Amino acid sequence: MTVTAPAWTTAPAELYQEIQQFYAQQMHLLDDGRVAEWAGTFTPEGVFAANAQPAPAVGRDAITEAAAKATEAYAAAGVQRRHWLGMVAVTGGTGDTVTARCYALVIETPRGGRPEIKASTLCEDELVRAGGTWQVRDRRITRDDLI
Amino acid sequence: MTVTAPAWTTAPAELYQEIQQFYAQQMHLLDDGRVAEWAGTFTPEGVFAANAQPAPAVGRDAITEAAAKATEAYAAAGVQRRHWLGMVAVTGGTGDTVTARCYALVIETPRGGRPEIKASTLCEDELVRAGGTWQVRDRRITRDDLI
Amino acid sequence: MTVTAPAWTTAPAELYQEIQQFYAQQMHLLDDGRVAEWAGTFTPEGVFAANAQPAPAVGRDAITEAAAKATEAYAAAGVQRRHWLGMVAVTGGTGDTVTARCYALVIETPRGGRPEIKASTLCEDELVRAGGTWQVRDRRITRDDLI
């Protein structure tokens, strides 16, 4: 049984590490175009919501479909995307669920061109421990240009 | 009593974590416009010095005032700021005080516009342990365009 | 004797920290123009390969020479470089050698000018433990604009 604990001021080192590593590995999958594996980093009924989208994607199939469309469009355009997540704050949780808040940049480089920051965003996550890793149960992305 | 120890080559994992988390939480406060709480992450007589400013801000009142002015100007202009601190090196210290050196970017996004890197800087800190967290006793910001 | 272990899904906290700190300290050396010390963060026969270069630099002398040339050119042009490594994934290894994969940005600021992202890259490393720190045995840099 999981007991709800008060919000941490500072997460334990081991936990903070795990979240950092999870974010790195998760975004490598997306930027490498491994969209099904990327969707697998969400819970089966996971939610991906963004203020740039009219409605959230719910569940791995919907998340895969949305990611695949974007991935194909970028590949066709010859653009390499890189998602940088940083300034990670673990804002609460128990041992098996955490809430986290971080910044995310999308950096795009066209073949033969210069890198640009396409979007600066705030990322708010509910994460759950699943087996040996973490999964996203709920992600809310707020693009800074749309607020 | 605090005994001065030789500079670390590598900080203990627990300490390095804490500094990373402190930086994330501290900059979230500033970027959220919570300027009094931001000033509270400095010691009561804390110093904020920058090569872009004629004189350092000393003490929480002065730090609050400077941050409030900037925050109001950005809000009026419809610009969201995000401070990214990274490449953190803990360069010395004892268990209760540390010196740290990191890079800091200021990324600004106007409403309806594109994100831009407003400033690339070097951040040099003296941090002290205070209760369950860290505080900045002395921060020196060096903007790369002004050196 | 070092026994090869299966790839980690998640690196131990202590190790992950060490790699993060190594990257920060290593790139501070380069950005500060301390090129011989920078080259000393590679093994004596270390390899630095990049898709932007016709051939890899092999060994500390070659790495020093390449870094010194670039450093002098930037200094003469009045440009401050900052290398940001992030989104670090430790992808495998034993206790004494690891493979890591991260993103690297080069941010350049001309004196009196605006910061720009000069390059967005993928960095793939083989690292070995040497004394109290880590060294790069093999680094492969893939610039996103050249793929």
Tab-separated table of C-alpha atoms in Angstrom, chain B residues 9-13 16-17 20 84-90 101-105 116-122 144-145 147, chain C residues 13-14 17-18 20-21 23-25 27-28 31-32 80 82-85 107 109-117 132-133:
chain	number	residue	atom	x	y	z
B	9	THR	CA	37.225	16.813	-7.455
B	10	THR	CA	33.766	15.313	-7.429
B	11	ALA	CA	31.056	16.263	-5.003
B	12	PRO	CA	29.206	13.489	-3.153
B	13	ALA	CA	26.118	12.383	-5.040
B	16	TYR	CA	25.351	17.381	-6.095
B	17	GLN	CA	21.669	16.448	-6.270
B	20	GLN	CA	20.724	20.728	-8.856
B	84	TRP	CA	18.184	27.499	-17.446
B	85	LEU	CA	21.097	26.682	-15.159
B	86	GLY	CA	23.258	23.775	-16.200
B	87	MET	CA	26.742	22.330	-16.465
B	88	VAL	CA	26.941	22.603	-12.687
B	89	ALA	CA	30.361	22.083	-11.140
B	90	VAL	CA	30.722	22.041	-7.381
B	101	ARG	CA	30.046	27.323	-11.010
B	102	CYS	CA	27.480	26.819	-13.709
B	103	TYR	CA	26.217	28.227	-16.972
B	104	ALA	CA	22.936	30.087	-17.131
B	105	LEU	CA	20.795	30.936	-20.124
B	116	GLU	CA	15.241	33.587	-28.155
B	117	ILE	CA	18.307	33.245	-26.000
B	118	LYS	CA	18.500	36.658	-24.435
B	119	ALA	CA	21.691	36.033	-22.481
B	120	SER	CA	24.367	33.387	-22.037
B	121	THR	CA	26.149	33.750	-18.736
B	122	LEU	CA	28.522	32.253	-16.217
B	144	ASP	CA	29.154	36.579	-22.136
B	145	ASP	CA	28.425	39.539	-24.372
B	147	ILE	CA	33.360	40.335	-21.384
C	13	ALA	CA	22.810	7.255	-8.690
C	14	GLU	CA	26.444	7.559	-7.703
C	17	GLN	CA	26.276	11.900	-10.804
C	18	GLU	CA	29.878	11.322	-11.560
C	20	GLN	CA	27.228	14.606	-14.998
C	21	GLN	CA	29.963	16.264	-12.967
C	23	TYR	CA	30.863	16.562	-18.285
C	24	ALA	CA	30.426	19.900	-16.531
C	25	GLN	CA	34.031	20.121	-15.417
C	27	MET	CA	33.493	21.496	-20.780
C	28	HIS	CA	34.358	24.309	-18.384
C	31	ASP	CA	35.282	26.965	-22.710
C	32	ASP	CA	37.883	28.575	-20.442
C	80	GLN	CA	32.747	33.277	-25.940
C	82	ARG	CA	29.738	27.567	-24.051
C	83	HIS	CA	29.270	23.835	-24.503
C	84	TRP	CA	26.083	22.513	-22.916
C	85	LEU	CA	25.850	18.739	-22.507
C	107	ILE	CA	26.310	28.446	-27.803
C	109	THR	CA	28.177	34.969	-27.912
C	110	PRO	CA	30.115	37.666	-29.726
C	111	ARG	CA	31.276	40.597	-27.617
C	112	GLY	CA	28.452	43.120	-27.706
C	113	GLY	CA	26.201	40.714	-29.597
C	114	ARG	CA	23.443	38.141	-29.123
C	115	PRO	CA	23.948	34.494	-28.174
C	116	GLU	CA	23.287	31.947	-30.898
C	117	ILE	CA	23.143	28.191	-30.995
C	132	GLY	CA	39.472	9.449	-8.988
C	133	THR	CA	37.788	10.629	-12.146
